[in-house]
Amino acid sequence: GENVEQHPSTLSVQEGDSAVIKCTYSDSASNYFPWYKQELGKRPQLIIDIRSNVGEKKDQRIAVTLNKTAKHFSLHITETQPEDSAVYFCAASESGAGSYQLTFGKGTKLSVIP
Amino acid sequence: NAGVTQTPKFRILKIGQSMTLQCTQDMNHNYMYWYRQDPGMGLKLIYYSVGAGITDKGEVPNGYNVSRSTTEDFPLRLELAAPSQTSVYFCASSQGASGNTIYFGEGSWLTVV
């Protein structure tokens, strides 16, 4: 089955700096890579996703890059703000009918220091 | 718009007791899931359902059962609770199979003592 490794497990940055979280996956058939943000005591919520036919995707201060050859993808947050403090999870799966198993990384706790 | 609603939010169980976590969604999603989240371990899929009357095991199904009698409801049953089942449980749903956004409920904190 799929195995997703996520690094680092904790990350502290100064407000305004950039943060990068990296994930690797094992199954070359995976083609859907979402990122979820979970604030303390709250539910995980999708913040951005990327599919294997795209190398990079941006949404305001958040971007995700994908390298299918190396089987890794990364989350980039620019101009970090205190409200970015949360646990971030990457995930990977095949996309489409018959694919139900979304495999999550173990999470990265991001702390943005004002 | 309620989305995915699960109850109870907090529960303490004694070893050997049984209980049901309730989950309902109002988005008319066919796909529903139960995940458990242990500290530092991400989310693990317990069971999932692709429609009413259809359920299947995920990665960590032992000690749990589910049913899906309607599109809206997907309860999770814990039989003979064990300390290893102390966790946060999230119910979730999606419009379609993987590749579609998964919407999570608010979580149920379960402690088995």
mmCIF file of C-alpha atoms in Angstrom:
data_model
loop_
_atom_site.group_PDB
_atom_site.id
_atom_site.type_symbol
_atom_site.label_atom_id
_atom_site.label_comp_id
_atom_site.label_asym_id
_atom_site.label_seq_id
_atom_site.Cartn_x
_atom_site.Cartn_y
_atom_site.Cartn_z
ATOM 1 C CA GLY A 1 0.000 0.000 0.000
ATOM 2 C CA GLU A 2 0.848 3.682 -0.087
ATOM 3 C CA ASN A 3 3.266 5.130 2.469
ATOM 4 C CA VAL A 4 3.539 8.883 3.021
ATOM 5 C CA GLU A 5 6.458 10.410 4.917
ATOM 6 C CA GLN A 6 6.191 14.034 6.082
ATOM 7 C CA HIS A 7 8.958 16.343 7.344
ATOM 8 C CA PRO A 8 9.566 18.157 9.571
ATOM 9 C CA SER A 9 7.299 17.104 12.432
ATOM 10 C CA THR A 10 7.556 20.576 13.972
ATOM 11 C CA LEU A 11 8.453 23.895 12.415
ATOM 12 C CA SER A 12 8.788 27.340 13.975
ATOM 13 C CA VAL A 13 9.096 30.468 11.863
ATOM 14 C CA GLN A 14 9.027 34.174 12.504
ATOM 15 C CA GLU A 15 5.969 36.031 11.294
ATOM 16 C CA GLY A 16 6.520 37.143 7.717
ATOM 17 C CA ASP A 17 8.987 34.368 6.900
ATOM 18 C CA SER A 18 8.241 31.432 4.611
ATOM 19 C CA ALA A 19 7.505 27.877 5.692
ATOM 20 C CA VAL A 20 8.083 24.720 3.671
ATOM 21 C CA ILE A 21 6.750 21.260 4.484
ATOM 22 C CA LYS A 22 7.854 18.252 2.459
ATOM 23 C CA CYS A 23 6.246 14.887 1.795
ATOM 24 C CA THR A 24 7.344 11.783 -0.051
ATOM 25 C CA TYR A 25 5.149 8.930 -1.218
ATOM 26 C CA SER A 26 5.838 5.374 -2.291
ATOM 27 C CA ASP A 27 3.116 4.344 -4.762
ATOM 28 C CA SER A 28 3.823 5.547 -8.295
ATOM 29 C CA ALA A 29 0.109 5.107 -9.100
ATOM 30 C CA SER A 30 -0.830 7.951 -6.733
ATOM 31 C CA ASN A 31 -1.956 11.027 -8.614
ATOM 32 C CA TYR A 32 -3.902 13.120 -6.116
ATOM 33 C CA PHE A 33 -2.133 15.054 -3.340
ATOM 34 C CA PRO A 34 -4.205 17.193 -0.957
ATOM 35 C CA TRP A 35 -3.038 19.249 2.000
ATOM 36 C CA TYR A 36 -5.162 19.655 5.116
ATOM 37 C CA LYS A 37 -4.847 22.229 7.902
ATOM 38 C CA GLN A 38 -5.999 21.368 11.403
ATOM 39 C CA GLU A 39 -6.190 24.043 14.054
ATOM 40 C CA LEU A 40 -6.027 22.981 17.683
ATOM 41 C CA GLY A 41 -9.172 21.075 18.654
ATOM 42 C CA LYS A 42 -10.731 21.556 15.216
ATOM 43 C CA ARG A 43 -11.461 19.391 12.208
ATOM 44 C CA PRO A 44 -8.998 19.001 9.309
ATOM 45 C CA GLN A 45 -9.850 21.246 6.378
ATOM 46 C CA LEU A 46 -8.589 21.092 2.817
ATOM 47 C CA ILE A 47 -6.411 24.083 1.939
ATOM 48 C CA ILE A 48 -5.006 23.087 -1.435
ATOM 49 C CA ASP A 49 -4.559 20.028 -3.627
ATOM 50 C CA ILE A 50 -2.629 19.073 -6.725
ATOM 51 C CA ARG A 51 -2.980 16.366 -9.332
ATOM 52 C CA SER A 52 -0.217 14.626 -11.196
ATOM 53 C CA ASN A 53 -0.797 16.449 -14.457
ATOM 54 C CA VAL A 54 0.253 19.703 -12.770
ATOM 55 C CA GLY A 55 3.700 20.581 -11.368
ATOM 56 C CA GLU A 56 2.712 23.571 -9.259
ATOM 57 C CA LYS A 57 -0.429 25.216 -7.960
ATOM 58 C CA LYS A 58 -0.835 28.495 -6.102
ATOM 59 C CA ASP A 59 -3.589 30.040 -4.032
ATOM 60 C CA GLN A 60 -2.633 33.424 -2.618
ATOM 61 C CA ARG A 61 0.102 32.773 -0.015
ATOM 62 C CA ILE A 62 -0.027 29.003 -0.381
ATOM 63 C CA ALA A 63 1.600 26.930 -3.096
ATOM 64 C CA VAL A 64 2.166 23.247 -3.638
ATOM 65 C CA THR A 65 4.787 21.697 -5.913
ATOM 66 C CA LEU A 66 4.918 18.125 -7.167
ATOM 67 C CA ASN A 67 7.831 16.105 -8.519
ATOM 68 C CA LYS A 68 6.414 12.802 -9.766
ATOM 69 C CA THR A 69 9.786 11.456 -10.818
ATOM 70 C CA ALA A 70 11.171 11.847 -7.308
ATOM 71 C CA LYS A 71 7.790 11.080 -5.693
ATOM 72 C CA HIS A 72 7.725 14.114 -3.499
ATOM 73 C CA PHE A 73 5.528 17.150 -3.055
ATOM 74 C CA SER A 74 5.817 20.233 -0.891
ATOM 75 C CA LEU A 75 3.676 22.915 0.696
ATOM 76 C CA HIS A 76 4.993 26.470 0.648
ATOM 77 C CA ILE A 77 3.480 29.217 2.793
ATOM 78 C CA THR A 78 4.810 32.726 2.208
ATOM 79 C CA GLU A 79 4.482 35.784 4.447
ATOM 80 C CA THR A 80 3.385 33.629 7.354
ATOM 81 C CA GLN A 81 0.901 35.014 9.860
ATOM 82 C CA PRO A 82 0.017 33.881 13.400
ATOM 83 C CA GLU A 83 -3.247 32.400 12.094
ATOM 84 C CA ASP A 84 -1.190 30.002 9.962
ATOM 85 C CA SER A 85 -0.208 28.238 13.198
ATOM 86 C CA ALA A 86 -1.731 24.746 12.978
ATOM 87 C CA VAL A 87 -0.938 21.144 12.139
ATOM 88 C CA TYR A 88 -0.634 20.483 8.414
ATOM 89 C CA PHE A 89 -1.178 17.054 6.872
ATOM 90 C CA CYS A 90 -0.215 15.917 3.425
ATOM 91 C CA ALA A 91 -1.933 12.957 1.801
ATOM 92 C CA ALA A 92 -1.744 10.863 -1.342
ATOM 93 C CA SER A 93 -3.987 8.527 -3.276
ATOM 94 C CA GLU A 94 -5.023 7.353 -6.671
ATOM 95 C CA SER A 95 -7.776 9.466 -8.096
ATOM 96 C CA GLY A 96 -11.027 8.261 -9.535
ATOM 97 C CA ALA A 97 -13.599 5.508 -9.289
ATOM 98 C CA GLY A 98 -12.447 2.585 -7.188
ATOM 99 C CA SER A 99 -9.952 4.644 -5.184
ATOM 100 C CA TYR A 100 -11.033 5.331 -1.614
ATOM 101 C CA GLN A 101 -7.910 5.123 0.479
ATOM 102 C CA LEU A 102 -6.364 8.506 1.201
ATOM 103 C CA THR A 103 -3.072 7.938 3.022
ATOM 104 C CA PHE A 104 -2.015 10.758 5.351
ATOM 105 C CA GLY A 105 1.378 11.830 6.571
ATOM 106 C CA LYS A 106 1.902 12.167 10.307
ATOM 107 C CA GLY A 107 1.568 15.917 10.292
ATOM 108 C CA THR A 108 3.703 19.018 10.792
ATOM 109 C CA LYS A 109 3.015 21.381 13.667
ATOM 110 C CA LEU A 110 3.704 24.880 12.387
ATOM 111 C CA SER A 111 4.176 27.676 14.897
ATOM 112 C CA VAL A 112 4.363 31.247 13.633
ATOM 113 C CA ILE A 113 6.045 33.500 16.180
ATOM 114 C CA PRO A 114 4.759 37.098 16.198
ATOM 115 C CA ASN B 1 -25.549 24.295 6.242
ATOM 116 C CA ALA B 2 -24.524 21.707 8.853
ATOM 117 C CA GLY B 3 -22.193 19.578 6.688
ATOM 118 C CA VAL B 4 -20.972 16.552 8.640
ATOM 119 C CA THR B 5 -22.289 16.253 12.186
ATOM 120 C CA GLN B 6 -21.052 13.693 14.681
ATOM 121 C CA THR B 7 -21.976 12.953 18.268
ATOM 122 C CA PRO B 8 -20.978 12.727 21.038
ATOM 123 C CA LYS B 9 -18.108 15.202 21.138
ATOM 124 C CA PHE B 10 -16.587 13.704 24.291
ATOM 125 C CA ARG B 11 -17.049 10.321 25.925
ATOM 126 C CA ILE B 12 -15.334 8.271 28.598
ATOM 127 C CA LEU B 13 -15.824 4.517 28.369
ATOM 128 C CA LYS B 14 -14.820 1.744 30.707
ATOM 129 C CA ILE B 15 -12.914 -1.233 29.338
ATOM 130 C CA GLY B 16 -15.340 -3.754 27.862
ATOM 131 C CA GLN B 17 -18.190 -1.301 27.339
ATOM 132 C CA SER B 18 -19.712 -0.691 23.928
ATOM 133 C CA MET B 19 -20.908 2.471 22.281
ATOM 134 C CA THR B 20 -21.929 3.977 18.969
ATOM 135 C CA LEU B 21 -20.570 7.172 17.460
ATOM 136 C CA GLN B 22 -23.226 8.814 15.358
ATOM 137 C CA CYS B 23 -22.528 10.592 12.071
ATOM 138 C CA THR B 24 -24.844 12.296 9.643
ATOM 139 C CA GLN B 25 -24.258 14.490 6.603
ATOM 140 C CA ASP B 26 -26.635 16.748 4.737
ATOM 141 C CA MET B 27 -24.647 17.204 1.522
ATOM 142 C CA ASN B 28 -26.112 14.141 -0.239
ATOM 143 C CA HIS B 29 -22.634 12.636 -0.486
ATOM 144 C CA ASN B 30 -22.425 8.990 -1.448
ATOM 145 C CA TYR B 31 -19.020 8.413 0.132
ATOM 146 C CA MET B 32 -18.545 8.403 3.897
ATOM 147 C CA TYR B 33 -15.562 7.548 6.071
ATOM 148 C CA TRP B 34 -14.482 7.021 9.640
ATOM 149 C CA TYR B 35 -10.933 7.980 10.616
ATOM 150 C CA ARG B 36 -9.122 7.834 13.903
ATOM 151 C CA GLN B 37 -6.395 10.279 14.853
ATOM 152 C CA ASP B 38 -3.771 9.402 17.422
ATOM 153 C CA PRO B 39 -1.211 11.996 18.610
ATOM 154 C CA GLY B 40 1.611 12.349 16.108
ATOM 155 C CA MET B 41 0.201 9.625 13.882
ATOM 156 C CA GLY B 42 -1.933 11.364 11.310
ATOM 157 C CA LEU B 43 -5.312 9.996 10.286
ATOM 158 C CA LYS B 44 -6.003 6.305 9.772
ATOM 159 C CA LEU B 45 -9.026 5.021 7.856
ATOM 160 C CA ILE B 46 -11.205 2.635 9.874
ATOM 161 C CA TYR B 47 -14.149 1.969 7.546
ATOM 162 C CA TYR B 48 -15.677 3.585 4.526
ATOM 163 C CA SER B 49 -18.895 3.391 2.533
ATOM 164 C CA VAL B 50 -19.564 4.153 -1.125
ATOM 165 C CA GLY B 51 -23.315 4.260 -0.737
ATOM 166 C CA ALA B 52 -26.270 3.048 1.285
ATOM 167 C CA GLY B 53 -25.955 -0.636 2.050
ATOM 168 C CA ILE B 54 -22.265 -0.833 1.082
ATOM 169 C CA THR B 55 -19.387 -0.717 3.567
ATOM 170 C CA ASP B 56 -15.789 -1.868 3.512
ATOM 171 C CA LYS B 57 -12.770 -2.059 5.780
ATOM 172 C CA GLY B 58 -10.050 0.541 5.811
ATOM 173 C CA GLU B 59 -6.580 0.315 7.292
ATOM 174 C CA VAL B 60 -7.494 -0.233 10.975
ATOM 175 C CA PRO B 61 -10.958 -1.914 11.218
ATOM 176 C CA ASN B 62 -10.373 -4.308 14.137
ATOM 177 C CA GLY B 63 -12.653 -3.643 17.091
ATOM 178 C CA TYR B 64 -15.141 -1.584 15.083
ATOM 179 C CA ASN B 65 -18.266 -2.094 13.013
ATOM 180 C CA VAL B 66 -20.296 0.174 10.771
ATOM 181 C CA SER B 67 -23.588 0.237 8.957
ATOM 182 C CA ARG B 68 -25.015 2.446 6.223
ATOM 183 C CA SER B 69 -28.776 2.118 6.037
ATOM 184 C CA THR B 70 -29.291 5.590 4.549
ATOM 185 C CA THR B 71 -27.240 8.026 2.477
ATOM 186 C CA GLU B 72 -27.134 10.467 5.385
ATOM 187 C CA ASP B 73 -26.079 8.277 8.309
ATOM 188 C CA PHE B 74 -22.925 6.268 8.974
ATOM 189 C CA PRO B 75 -22.643 5.176 12.628
ATOM 190 C CA LEU B 76 -19.477 3.593 14.043
ATOM 191 C CA ARG B 77 -19.876 0.883 16.661
ATOM 192 C CA LEU B 78 -17.171 0.068 19.219
ATOM 193 C CA GLU B 79 -17.583 -3.363 20.744
ATOM 194 C CA LEU B 80 -15.737 -4.304 23.943
ATOM 195 C CA ALA B 81 -13.811 -1.053 24.242
ATOM 196 C CA ALA B 82 -10.074 -1.296 24.887
ATOM 197 C CA PRO B 83 -7.539 1.367 25.984
ATOM 198 C CA SER B 84 -5.998 1.149 22.496
ATOM 199 C CA GLN B 85 -9.202 2.687 21.145
ATOM 200 C CA THR B 86 -8.589 5.911 23.044
ATOM 201 C CA SER B 87 -8.401 8.379 20.189
ATOM 202 C CA VAL B 88 -10.100 11.193 18.333
ATOM 203 C CA TYR B 89 -12.579 9.924 15.767
ATOM 204 C CA PHE B 90 -13.525 11.863 12.665
ATOM 205 C CA CYS B 91 -16.421 11.094 10.397
ATOM 206 C CA ALA B 92 -16.109 12.467 6.869
ATOM 207 C CA SER B 93 -17.854 12.491 3.531
ATOM 208 C CA SER B 94 -17.120 13.277 -0.109
ATOM 209 C CA GLN B 95 -19.034 13.733 -3.338
ATOM 210 C CA GLY B 96 -17.127 10.972 -5.082
ATOM 211 C CA ALA B 97 -14.133 8.695 -4.755
ATOM 212 C CA SER B 98 -10.603 9.798 -3.894
ATOM 213 C CA GLY B 99 -9.736 12.964 -5.744
ATOM 214 C CA ASN B 100 -12.801 14.701 -4.384
ATOM 215 C CA THR B 101 -12.622 16.987 -1.359
ATOM 216 C CA ILE B 102 -13.231 15.178 1.907
ATOM 217 C CA TYR B 103 -15.278 17.115 4.466
ATOM 218 C CA PHE B 104 -14.703 16.227 8.095
ATOM 219 C CA GLY B 105 -16.966 16.389 11.104
ATOM 220 C CA GLU B 106 -15.815 18.145 14.259
ATOM 221 C CA GLY B 107 -14.448 15.018 15.886
ATOM 222 C CA SER B 108 -15.308 12.823 18.854
ATOM 223 C CA TRP B 109 -12.828 12.532 21.719
ATOM 224 C CA LEU B 110 -13.034 9.040 23.204
ATOM 225 C CA THR B 111 -11.163 7.863 26.285
ATOM 226 C CA VAL B 112 -11.245 4.224 27.390
ATOM 227 C CA VAL B 113 -10.244 3.659 31.007
#
